[in-house]
Amino acid sequence: MDAYLFTLWKTCREGSYSIAELAETIHLSPKQTKRYLNRWQEDGWLAYTSGRGRGHLTALVWLRHVEREYAKQMLERIERESVDAVTEELSWDWSPAQTGRFMRKLEQKFGYTQELSDALLIPRRRPFLTTNPLEAADIHSAHLVQNVFSRLFAIDADGKLQGELAHHYAWNGPVLSLHLRKDVRFHDGSLLTSKDVTKSLRKLVAYPAYAKSYRHVQHIQSNGPYQVDITLDQQRHSLLPKLATIHTSIGKDNVGTGPFQLAQNDPKKTILSAFPNYYGIRALLDRIEFIQMPDAYDPVYRTSRSDSGETDTISTQSGFGLVFLNPRPGGPFERPEARHYIHRLIAAIRPAIQSLNERGFPNDRGFLEQFSSVHPLPEGPAVLFTQPLRIKLTDFTDKVTRWLCETLDAHGIPYEFVPIGFKASITDFHAFDTIDLAVHAEVFERNLPVAFHQFLTNDFSPPAKMFRQMPEMDKWIDRYDETPFEDWMRLHQTVERHLIDSSYFIPLYDDTRIIPFPIELQNITIDSFGYFDFSKLWISS
């Protein structure tokens, strides 16, 4: 199957074209295009008569129906080959009818391979952005990292700190001593020692995205094989909660100690296999396969032990959506009255968000779940904008962004889109330098106080990118270092009200994730990111 031939068939029907036009269509040079035309003519796909002399057109006649013949090949390949072997061809511009045939065949095929091992197969629409804990700023990468790496500590939904790789800890003035578990192995078989943890933590505090968060750390050193000492300028309440976040996962050359090890990761498939020497309880699933599939594919999970097709669903909280108004110098939202005006316009259409997304529920409170409350909208006059609003456009929030812009159109507010790729919107620390408005979707970890603190302080997070224009926020952020963890929620509420009342952050919706899964999948447990806890699943026979 030739992608160039398929593209030419879809784009150029019978008629006359210049070689330059044909070459541009299939993104080849004119010389390469002529070679391909000759080969396709010899194979009987088409007939063409080359125009003589410069500027003369080439007559193109199709002798065979390329899409129909290729579709037949695709169905045969789906039947006999692995699903990931055809993912590249599935992304071609097939007609809706052919796409429907492929999807029905894939749903019969996907995940059914009679074998002794227990595997969970999950369709995905795009590859993972990263497997590095320090870079895992999006929910999908963080979920992957959580299964491959372990942290020093974990904090449950109730705020209880529990040791993972750290068995216990002790403060001695400004020094936090971490006492590690013994006989913990990395996926490469080597034993975890204090030197590994020390090296990993030093990378963390030096990493640009976290340098500010760990600015109080003065020294990290190993003290014997199972003790790590972290010296700060003084004892800080914020350090232990920080050591329970996903980016503090301990690794060695991108190898972790978690319940699953990374067996394969490429644009077609990512495979996690159970780690038999995991220091906890060995997972009952043998492997997890994430397979890249086109958007039209049914997102239901599959297993390797059944083809019954019977499924169930589970709903989990999937974060919230909000609108950022960036007060950049010289921008339209440097003025509070301009922010308040847009805030009121968004609040007026917010109840209709569910017509756009049936799983999105209007949020007129804030971002702290039951700890947020409804406050009066800021008052003020309508504002005339003399310069277009620069609006961030990313595929992940494209639909909601365009929906909001309908309101701007209705009120005669000029705007222009600034396209930013999903990865760049996370990793580019200057992505908001020239942006005025952005729709953002956020997913918190299970513990709300820790998650909201990370939302505010992690440099990968949009708020941190905006706070450079808001010097008053530095004073708020600094207070977390002096505030006991159990009192963080009150501080969160104060910060949240300031951001909403100043119309920097505008709550938009709460989101729900629907996960369809086969009925033979047992012990469904939700992890800290709202996905299945893979380490606890098993498959009934």
Coordinates of C-alpha atoms in Angstrom, one line a residue:
M1 CA 0.0 0.0 0.0
D2 CA 1.5 3.3 -1.2
A3 CA 0.6 6.4 0.8
Y4 CA 1.6 8.6 -2.2
L5 CA -0.7 6.8 -4.6
F6 CA -3.6 7.0 -2.1
T7 CA -3.1 10.7 -1.6
L8 CA -3.0 11.3 -5.3
W9 CA -6.2 9.3 -5.8
K10 CA -8.0 11.3 -3.0
T11 CA -6.8 14.7 -4.3
C12 CA -6.6 14.5 -8.1
R13 CA -9.4 13.0 -10.2
E14 CA -9.1 12.5 -13.9
G15 CA -8.0 15.6 -15.7
S16 CA -5.0 17.7 -16.7
Y17 CA -2.4 18.8 -14.2
S18 CA 1.1 20.1 -14.4
I19 CA 3.8 17.9 -12.9
A20 CA 4.4 20.7 -10.4
E21 CA 0.8 20.4 -9.2
L22 CA 1.0 16.7 -8.8
A23 CA 4.4 16.9 -7.0
E24 CA 3.0 19.5 -4.6
T25 CA 0.0 17.2 -3.9
I26 CA 2.1 14.2 -2.8
H27 CA 4.9 16.3 -1.3
L28 CA 7.7 15.0 -3.6
S29 CA 10.0 16.7 -6.1
P30 CA 8.9 16.8 -9.8
K31 CA 11.6 14.3 -10.7
Q32 CA 10.5 11.9 -8.0
T33 CA 6.8 12.4 -9.0
K34 CA 7.6 11.4 -12.6
R35 CA 9.3 8.2 -11.4
Y36 CA 6.3 7.3 -9.3
L37 CA 3.9 8.0 -12.2
N38 CA 5.8 5.7 -14.4
R39 CA 5.8 2.9 -11.8
W40 CA 2.0 3.3 -11.1
Q41 CA 1.3 3.2 -14.8
E42 CA 3.3 0.0 -15.2
D43 CA 1.4 -1.5 -12.3
G44 CA -1.9 -0.6 -14.0
W45 CA -3.2 1.9 -11.5
L46 CA -3.4 4.9 -13.9
A47 CA -2.5 6.2 -17.3
Y48 CA -1.0 9.5 -17.9
T49 CA 0.3 11.4 -20.9
S50 CA 3.2 13.7 -20.1
G51 CA 2.9 17.2 -21.5
R52 CA 5.7 18.0 -23.9
G53 CA 7.7 21.1 -23.1
R54 CA 7.6 23.5 -20.1
G55 CA 4.2 24.5 -18.9
H56 CA 2.3 21.8 -20.7
L57 CA -0.2 19.7 -18.7
T58 CA -0.1 16.0 -17.9
A59 CA -3.3 14.1 -18.7
L60 CA -4.3 11.7 -15.8
V61 CA -6.7 8.8 -16.2
W62 CA -7.4 6.4 -13.3
L63 CA -7.7 2.7 -14.3
R64 CA -8.4 1.2 -10.9
H65 CA -10.3 2.4 -7.8
V66 CA -7.4 2.9 -5.4
E67 CA -9.4 3.4 -2.2
R68 CA -11.7 0.4 -2.8
E69 CA -8.8 -2.0 -3.5
Y70 CA -6.7 -0.7 -0.6
A71 CA -9.7 -1.0 1.8
K72 CA -10.0 -4.6 0.9
Q73 CA -6.3 -5.1 1.7
M74 CA -6.8 -3.2 5.0
L75 CA -9.6 -5.5 6.1
E76 CA -7.5 -8.6 5.3
R77 CA -4.5 -7.1 7.2
I78 CA -6.6 -6.2 10.2
E79 CA -7.8 -9.8 10.2
R80 CA -4.4 -11.5 10.1
E81 CA -2.0 -8.9 11.6
S82 CA -1.6 -7.1 15.0
V83 CA -3.6 -3.9 15.3
D84 CA -0.6 -1.7 15.8
A85 CA 0.8 -3.0 12.4
V86 CA -2.0 -1.0 10.6
T87 CA -2.3 2.1 12.8
E88 CA -0.3 4.3 10.3
E89 CA -2.6 3.4 7.4
L90 CA -5.7 3.9 9.6
S91 CA -4.8 7.6 9.9
W92 CA -5.1 8.1 6.1
D93 CA -8.0 10.1 4.7
W94 CA -10.4 7.3 4.2
S95 CA -14.0 7.9 3.3
P96 CA -16.6 7.7 6.1
A97 CA -18.0 4.4 4.7
Q98 CA -14.6 2.7 4.7
T99 CA -13.7 4.1 8.1
G100 CA -16.8 2.6 9.5
R101 CA -15.9 -0.8 8.0
F102 CA -12.5 -0.7 9.6
M103 CA -13.8 0.3 13.0
R104 CA -16.3 -2.6 13.0
K105 CA -13.5 -5.0 12.1
L106 CA -11.2 -3.5 14.7
E107 CA -13.7 -3.8 17.4
Q108 CA -14.0 -7.5 16.7
K109 CA -10.2 -7.9 16.5
F110 CA -8.9 -5.5 19.1
G111 CA -7.6 -7.1 22.2
Y112 CA -8.5 -10.7 21.3
T113 CA -5.5 -12.9 21.2
Q114 CA -5.8 -16.3 22.9
E115 CA -2.8 -16.6 25.1
L116 CA -1.9 -17.5 28.6
S117 CA -0.8 -14.1 29.8
D118 CA -3.3 -11.5 31.1
A119 CA -3.2 -8.3 29.1
L120 CA -5.2 -5.1 29.2
L121 CA -5.3 -3.3 25.8
I122 CA -6.2 0.4 25.7
P123 CA -6.7 2.5 22.6
R124 CA -5.1 5.9 22.5
R125 CA -5.3 8.8 20.1
R126 CA -1.8 10.1 20.4
P127 CA 1.5 8.8 21.8
F128 CA 2.6 9.7 25.3
L129 CA 4.5 13.0 25.5
T130 CA 7.2 11.7 27.9
T131 CA 8.1 8.9 30.2
N132 CA 10.4 11.2 32.3
P133 CA 8.9 12.0 35.8
L134 CA 10.5 15.5 35.6
E135 CA 8.6 16.3 32.4
A136 CA 5.3 14.5 33.1
A137 CA 3.1 17.6 33.3
D138 CA 0.1 16.3 31.3
I139 CA -2.3 13.8 32.8
H140 CA -1.6 11.0 30.4
S141 CA 2.2 11.1 30.9
A142 CA 1.7 11.4 34.7
H143 CA -0.6 8.3 34.7
L144 CA 2.1 6.3 32.8
V145 CA 4.9 7.5 35.1
Q146 CA 2.8 6.6 38.2
N147 CA 2.8 3.0 37.1
V148 CA 6.5 2.8 36.2
F149 CA 8.1 4.8 39.0
S150 CA 7.6 5.1 42.8
R151 CA 7.8 8.2 44.9
L152 CA 9.3 8.7 48.3
F153 CA 5.9 9.4 49.9
A154 CA 2.2 9.3 48.9
I155 CA -0.6 11.4 50.3
D156 CA -4.1 10.0 50.2
A157 CA -7.3 11.9 49.7
D158 CA -7.6 12.5 53.4
G159 CA -4.2 14.1 53.6
K160 CA -2.4 11.2 55.4
L161 CA 1.3 11.0 54.4
Q162 CA 2.4 7.4 53.7
G163 CA 5.9 6.1 52.9
E164 CA 6.6 4.5 49.5
L165 CA 10.3 4.3 48.9
A166 CA 10.9 6.2 52.2
H167 CA 10.1 3.9 55.1
H168 CA 10.0 6.9 57.6
Y169 CA 11.6 10.3 58.1
A170 CA 12.8 12.5 60.9
W171 CA 13.5 16.3 61.2
N172 CA 16.7 17.4 63.0
G173 CA 16.5 21.2 62.9
P174 CA 16.7 22.2 59.2
V175 CA 17.7 18.7 58.1
L176 CA 15.1 16.2 56.9
S177 CA 16.4 12.6 57.1
L178 CA 14.8 10.1 54.8
H179 CA 15.2 6.4 55.8
L180 CA 14.7 4.2 52.7
R181 CA 13.1 0.8 52.4
K182 CA 15.6 -2.1 52.0
D183 CA 15.8 -4.5 49.1
V184 CA 13.9 -2.4 46.7
R185 CA 15.0 -3.2 43.1
F186 CA 15.0 -1.1 40.0
H187 CA 13.6 -2.7 36.8
D188 CA 17.1 -3.4 35.7
G189 CA 17.6 -5.6 38.7
S190 CA 19.9 -3.3 40.7
L191 CA 19.1 -2.4 44.3
L192 CA 17.9 1.0 45.3
T193 CA 20.4 2.9 47.5
S194 CA 20.7 6.3 49.1
K195 CA 23.1 7.4 46.3
D196 CA 20.4 6.7 43.7
V197 CA 17.8 8.8 45.6
T198 CA 20.4 11.6 46.2
K199 CA 21.2 11.7 42.5
S200 CA 17.6 11.8 41.5
L201 CA 16.7 14.5 44.0
R202 CA 19.6 16.7 42.9
K203 CA 18.3 16.5 39.3
L204 CA 14.9 17.5 40.6
V205 CA 15.9 20.6 42.5
A206 CA 18.2 21.7 39.6
Y207 CA 15.5 21.2 37.0
P208 CA 14.3 24.6 35.7
A209 CA 10.6 23.9 36.2
Y210 CA 11.2 23.2 39.9
A211 CA 14.1 25.3 40.8
K212 CA 11.9 28.0 42.4
S213 CA 9.8 25.4 44.4
Y214 CA 13.0 23.9 45.9
R215 CA 14.9 27.2 46.3
H216 CA 15.2 26.6 50.1
V217 CA 17.1 23.3 49.6
Q218 CA 20.8 23.9 50.3
H219 CA 22.3 20.4 50.2
I220 CA 21.3 16.8 49.5
Q221 CA 23.7 13.9 50.5
S222 CA 23.6 10.2 51.3
N223 CA 24.4 9.2 54.8
G224 CA 25.0 5.4 54.7
P225 CA 23.3 3.0 52.2
Y226 CA 19.7 3.8 53.3
Q227 CA 19.6 7.4 54.5
V228 CA 19.3 10.6 52.6
D229 CA 19.7 14.0 54.3
I230 CA 18.1 17.1 52.8
T231 CA 19.4 20.4 54.3
L232 CA 17.2 23.5 54.0
D233 CA 17.7 27.1 55.2
Q234 CA 15.2 26.2 57.9
Q235 CA 12.5 23.6 58.6
R236 CA 9.8 24.1 56.0
H237 CA 6.3 22.7 56.2
S238 CA 6.0 22.5 52.4
L239 CA 8.8 20.0 51.7
L240 CA 7.1 16.7 52.7
P241 CA 4.0 17.4 50.6
K242 CA 6.2 18.3 47.7
L243 CA 8.1 15.0 48.0
A244 CA 4.8 13.2 47.5
T245 CA 4.1 14.6 44.0
I246 CA 4.6 12.8 40.7
H247 CA 7.7 14.8 39.6
T248 CA 9.6 13.5 42.7
S249 CA 9.4 9.9 41.5
I250 CA 12.8 8.2 41.9
G251 CA 14.5 6.9 38.8
K252 CA 17.9 5.8 37.5
D253 CA 18.6 6.4 33.8
N254 CA 14.8 6.5 33.2
V255 CA 14.3 3.1 35.0
G256 CA 11.9 3.0 37.9
T257 CA 10.9 0.7 40.7
G258 CA 7.1 0.7 40.2
P259 CA 4.7 -2.2 39.6
F260 CA 5.1 -2.1 35.9
Q261 CA 8.2 -1.6 33.7
L262 CA 8.4 0.1 30.3
A263 CA 8.8 -2.7 27.7
Q264 CA 8.1 -0.8 24.6
N265 CA 7.4 2.9 23.7
D266 CA 7.1 4.0 20.1
P267 CA 4.6 6.0 18.0
K268 CA 2.5 2.8 17.4
K269 CA 2.4 1.2 20.8
T270 CA 3.5 1.6 24.5
I271 CA 3.7 -1.6 26.6
L272 CA 4.0 -1.9 30.3
S273 CA 4.9 -5.4 31.7
A274 CA 4.5 -6.4 35.3
F275 CA 7.6 -6.2 37.3
P276 CA 8.1 -9.5 39.1
N277 CA 10.5 -8.1 41.7
Y278 CA 8.2 -5.2 42.7
Y279 CA 8.7 -4.4 46.4
G280 CA 4.9 -4.2 46.9
I281 CA 2.4 -6.8 45.7
R282 CA 3.1 -8.1 42.2
A283 CA 0.4 -7.0 39.7
L284 CA -2.0 -9.8 38.5
L285 CA -2.0 -8.3 35.0
D286 CA 1.0 -9.4 33.0
R287 CA 1.0 -6.3 30.7
I288 CA -0.8 -3.2 29.6
E289 CA -0.7 -2.2 25.9
F290 CA -1.6 1.3 24.8
I291 CA -2.2 1.1 21.0
Q292 CA -2.5 4.2 18.8
M293 CA -5.8 4.3 17.1
P294 CA -7.7 6.8 15.0
D295 CA -10.2 9.2 16.6
A296 CA -13.2 7.3 15.2
Y297 CA -12.3 4.1 17.1
D298 CA -14.4 3.0 20.0
P299 CA -12.4 3.9 23.2
V300 CA -13.5 0.8 25.1
Y301 CA -10.7 -1.1 26.9
R302 CA -10.2 -4.8 25.9
T303 CA -8.5 -7.8 27.4
S304 CA -6.6 -10.7 25.9
R305 CA -8.8 -13.3 27.5
S306 CA -12.3 -12.7 26.1
D307 CA -14.0 -11.5 22.9
S308 CA -17.5 -11.4 24.4
G309 CA -17.9 -7.8 23.6
E310 CA -19.9 -7.1 26.8
T311 CA -18.9 -3.9 28.5
D312 CA -19.6 -1.7 31.4
T313 CA -18.7 1.9 32.2
I314 CA -17.4 3.8 35.2
S315 CA -17.6 7.6 35.7
T316 CA -14.7 9.4 37.4
Q317 CA -14.0 13.0 38.1
S318 CA -11.8 14.4 35.3
G319 CA -10.9 17.8 36.6
F320 CA -12.2 21.2 35.5
G321 CA -12.0 23.8 32.8
L322 CA -11.3 27.5 33.3
V323 CA -10.4 30.6 31.4
F324 CA -7.2 32.5 32.1
L325 CA -7.1 36.3 31.4
N326 CA -3.4 37.3 31.3
P327 CA -2.5 40.8 32.5
R328 CA 0.6 41.1 30.4
P329 CA 2.1 44.6 30.1
G330 CA 0.5 46.5 27.3
G331 CA -2.2 43.9 26.8
P332 CA -6.0 44.4 27.0
F333 CA -6.3 42.6 30.3
E334 CA -3.8 44.8 32.2
R335 CA -6.9 46.8 33.1
P336 CA -9.2 45.1 35.7
E337 CA -12.4 46.5 34.2
A338 CA -11.6 44.7 30.9
R339 CA -11.1 41.4 32.8
H340 CA -14.3 41.9 34.8
Y341 CA -16.3 42.6 31.5
I342 CA -15.1 39.3 29.9
H343 CA -15.7 37.6 33.2
R344 CA -19.4 38.7 33.2
L345 CA -19.8 37.6 29.5
I346 CA -18.4 34.2 30.2
A347 CA -20.6 33.8 33.3
A348 CA -23.7 34.6 31.2
I349 CA -23.0 31.7 28.8
R350 CA -21.5 29.3 31.4
P351 CA -24.9 27.4 32.0
A352 CA -24.9 26.4 28.4
I353 CA -21.6 24.6 28.5
Q354 CA -23.4 21.2 28.8
S355 CA -24.9 21.7 25.3
L356 CA -21.3 21.6 24.0
N357 CA -20.1 18.8 26.2
E358 CA -22.6 16.5 27.9
R359 CA -20.0 15.4 30.5
G360 CA -19.1 19.0 31.4
F361 CA -21.1 20.7 34.2
P362 CA -21.2 24.4 34.7
N363 CA -18.9 25.6 37.5
D364 CA -19.7 28.9 39.1
R365 CA -17.7 28.3 42.3
G366 CA -14.0 27.6 41.9
F367 CA -11.4 24.9 41.8
L368 CA -11.5 23.5 45.3
E369 CA -14.6 21.2 45.0
Q370 CA -16.8 21.5 48.2
F371 CA -14.3 24.0 49.7
S372 CA -15.2 26.6 47.0
S373 CA -18.2 28.9 47.2
V374 CA -20.2 31.1 44.9
H375 CA -19.3 34.8 45.0
P376 CA -21.0 37.8 43.4
L377 CA -19.7 38.7 39.9
P378 CA -17.5 41.8 39.6
E379 CA -19.5 44.8 38.5
G380 CA -18.6 47.4 35.9
P381 CA -19.4 48.9 32.5
A382 CA -18.9 47.3 29.1
V383 CA -15.4 47.8 27.7
L384 CA -14.4 48.8 24.2
F385 CA -11.4 46.8 23.0
T386 CA -9.2 48.7 20.5
Q387 CA -6.8 45.8 19.9
P388 CA -7.7 42.1 19.2
L389 CA -7.5 39.7 22.0
R390 CA -4.8 37.1 21.4
I391 CA -6.4 33.8 22.1
K392 CA -4.5 30.6 22.6
L393 CA -5.7 27.8 20.3
T394 CA -4.8 24.2 21.2
D395 CA -6.4 21.1 19.8
F396 CA -7.3 19.8 23.3
T397 CA -9.5 22.8 24.1
D398 CA -10.3 23.9 20.5
K399 CA -14.0 23.2 20.7
V400 CA -14.6 25.2 23.9
T401 CA -12.4 28.0 22.8
R402 CA -14.3 28.5 19.5
W403 CA -17.6 28.3 21.4
L404 CA -16.5 31.2 23.7
C405 CA -15.4 33.2 20.7
E406 CA -19.1 33.1 19.4
T407 CA -19.9 35.4 22.4
L408 CA -17.0 37.7 21.5
D409 CA -18.3 37.9 18.0
A410 CA -21.8 38.8 19.3
H411 CA -20.4 41.7 21.3
G412 CA -18.1 43.0 18.6
I413 CA -14.9 42.1 20.5
P414 CA -12.0 41.6 18.1
Y415 CA -9.7 38.7 18.6
E416 CA -7.1 36.6 16.8
F417 CA -6.1 33.0 17.3
V418 CA -2.5 32.0 18.3
P419 CA -2.1 28.3 17.5
I420 CA 0.1 26.5 20.1
G421 CA 0.7 22.8 20.0
F422 CA -0.4 20.7 23.0
K423 CA 3.2 19.8 24.0
A424 CA 4.5 23.4 23.5
S425 CA 1.6 24.8 25.6
I426 CA 3.1 22.7 28.5
T427 CA 6.8 22.7 27.9
D428 CA 7.3 26.3 26.5
F429 CA 7.7 28.5 29.6
H430 CA 7.2 31.6 27.4
A431 CA 3.9 30.3 25.8
F432 CA 1.9 32.9 27.6
D433 CA 4.2 35.9 27.0
T434 CA 1.9 37.2 24.2
I435 CA -1.3 35.5 25.0
D436 CA -4.3 37.3 26.5
L437 CA -6.9 34.6 26.9
A438 CA -6.6 30.8 27.2
V439 CA -9.0 28.0 27.9
H440 CA -7.4 25.4 30.1
A441 CA -8.4 21.9 31.3
E442 CA -6.8 20.7 34.5
V443 CA -6.8 17.3 36.3
F444 CA -5.8 17.2 39.9
E445 CA -4.3 14.3 41.8
R446 CA -6.3 12.8 44.6
N447 CA -5.2 15.0 47.4
L448 CA -6.7 18.4 46.8
P449 CA -4.4 20.6 48.9
V450 CA -1.3 19.2 47.3
A451 CA -2.8 19.3 43.8
F452 CA -3.9 22.9 44.1
H453 CA -0.4 23.9 45.4
Q454 CA 1.2 22.2 42.4
F455 CA -1.3 23.9 40.1
L456 CA -0.1 27.3 41.4
T457 CA 3.6 26.7 41.7
N458 CA 4.7 24.1 39.1
D459 CA 6.4 26.1 36.2
F460 CA 4.8 23.6 33.7
S461 CA 1.4 24.8 34.8
P462 CA -0.1 27.9 33.1
P463 CA -0.7 29.9 36.4
A464 CA 3.0 29.9 37.0
K465 CA 3.6 31.3 33.5
M466 CA 1.1 34.0 34.2
F467 CA 2.2 34.9 37.7
R468 CA 5.3 36.6 36.2
Q469 CA 3.0 39.4 35.3
M470 CA 1.4 39.4 38.8
P471 CA 4.1 40.2 41.4
E472 CA 1.6 40.1 44.3
M473 CA 1.3 36.3 43.8
D474 CA 4.9 35.8 45.0
K475 CA 3.8 36.9 48.5
W476 CA 0.9 34.4 48.4
I477 CA 3.1 31.5 47.2
D478 CA 5.7 32.2 49.8
R479 CA 3.2 31.8 52.6
Y480 CA 2.9 28.0 51.8
D481 CA 6.4 27.5 53.1
E482 CA 5.5 28.9 56.5
T483 CA 2.0 27.3 56.8
P484 CA 1.5 23.8 58.2
F485 CA 0.1 21.4 55.6
E486 CA -3.2 20.9 57.5
D487 CA -3.9 24.7 57.1
W488 CA -3.2 24.9 53.4
M489 CA -6.9 24.7 52.5
R490 CA -7.7 28.0 54.2
L491 CA -4.8 29.6 52.3
H492 CA -6.0 28.0 49.1
Q493 CA -9.4 29.5 49.6
T494 CA -7.9 33.0 50.1
V495 CA -5.7 32.6 47.0
E496 CA -8.6 31.3 44.9
R497 CA -10.9 34.1 45.8
H498 CA -8.2 36.7 45.0
L499 CA -7.7 35.1 41.5
I500 CA -11.4 34.8 40.7
D501 CA -12.5 38.2 42.2
S502 CA -9.7 39.9 40.2
S503 CA -10.9 38.0 37.1
Y504 CA -7.6 36.4 36.4
F505 CA -9.1 32.9 36.6
I506 CA -12.7 32.3 35.5
P507 CA -14.3 29.0 36.5
L508 CA -16.1 27.3 33.5
Y509 CA -17.0 23.6 34.0
D510 CA -16.4 20.5 35.9
D511 CA -15.6 17.4 33.8
T512 CA -16.5 13.8 34.1
R513 CA -14.5 10.9 32.5
I514 CA -16.4 7.9 31.2
I515 CA -14.3 4.7 31.0
P516 CA -15.8 1.8 29.1
F517 CA -14.3 -1.6 30.0
P518 CA -15.0 -5.3 29.4
I519 CA -17.0 -7.1 32.1
E520 CA -14.3 -9.7 32.7
L521 CA -12.1 -7.0 34.2
Q522 CA -12.3 -7.3 37.9
N523 CA -11.4 -5.2 41.1
I524 CA -11.9 -1.8 39.4
T525 CA -10.1 0.7 41.6
I526 CA -9.5 4.3 40.7
D527 CA -6.0 5.7 41.2
S528 CA -4.9 9.2 42.2
F529 CA -5.4 10.6 38.6
G530 CA -8.9 9.2 38.2
Y531 CA -7.9 6.3 35.9
F532 CA -7.8 2.6 36.7
D533 CA -5.2 1.4 39.2
F534 CA -3.6 -1.2 36.9
S535 CA -1.7 -2.8 39.8
K536 CA -5.0 -4.0 41.4
L537 CA -6.8 -5.3 38.3
W538 CA -7.3 -8.9 37.4
I539 CA -9.2 -10.7 34.6
S540 CA -11.8 -13.4 35.2
S541 CA -11.6 -16.4 33.0

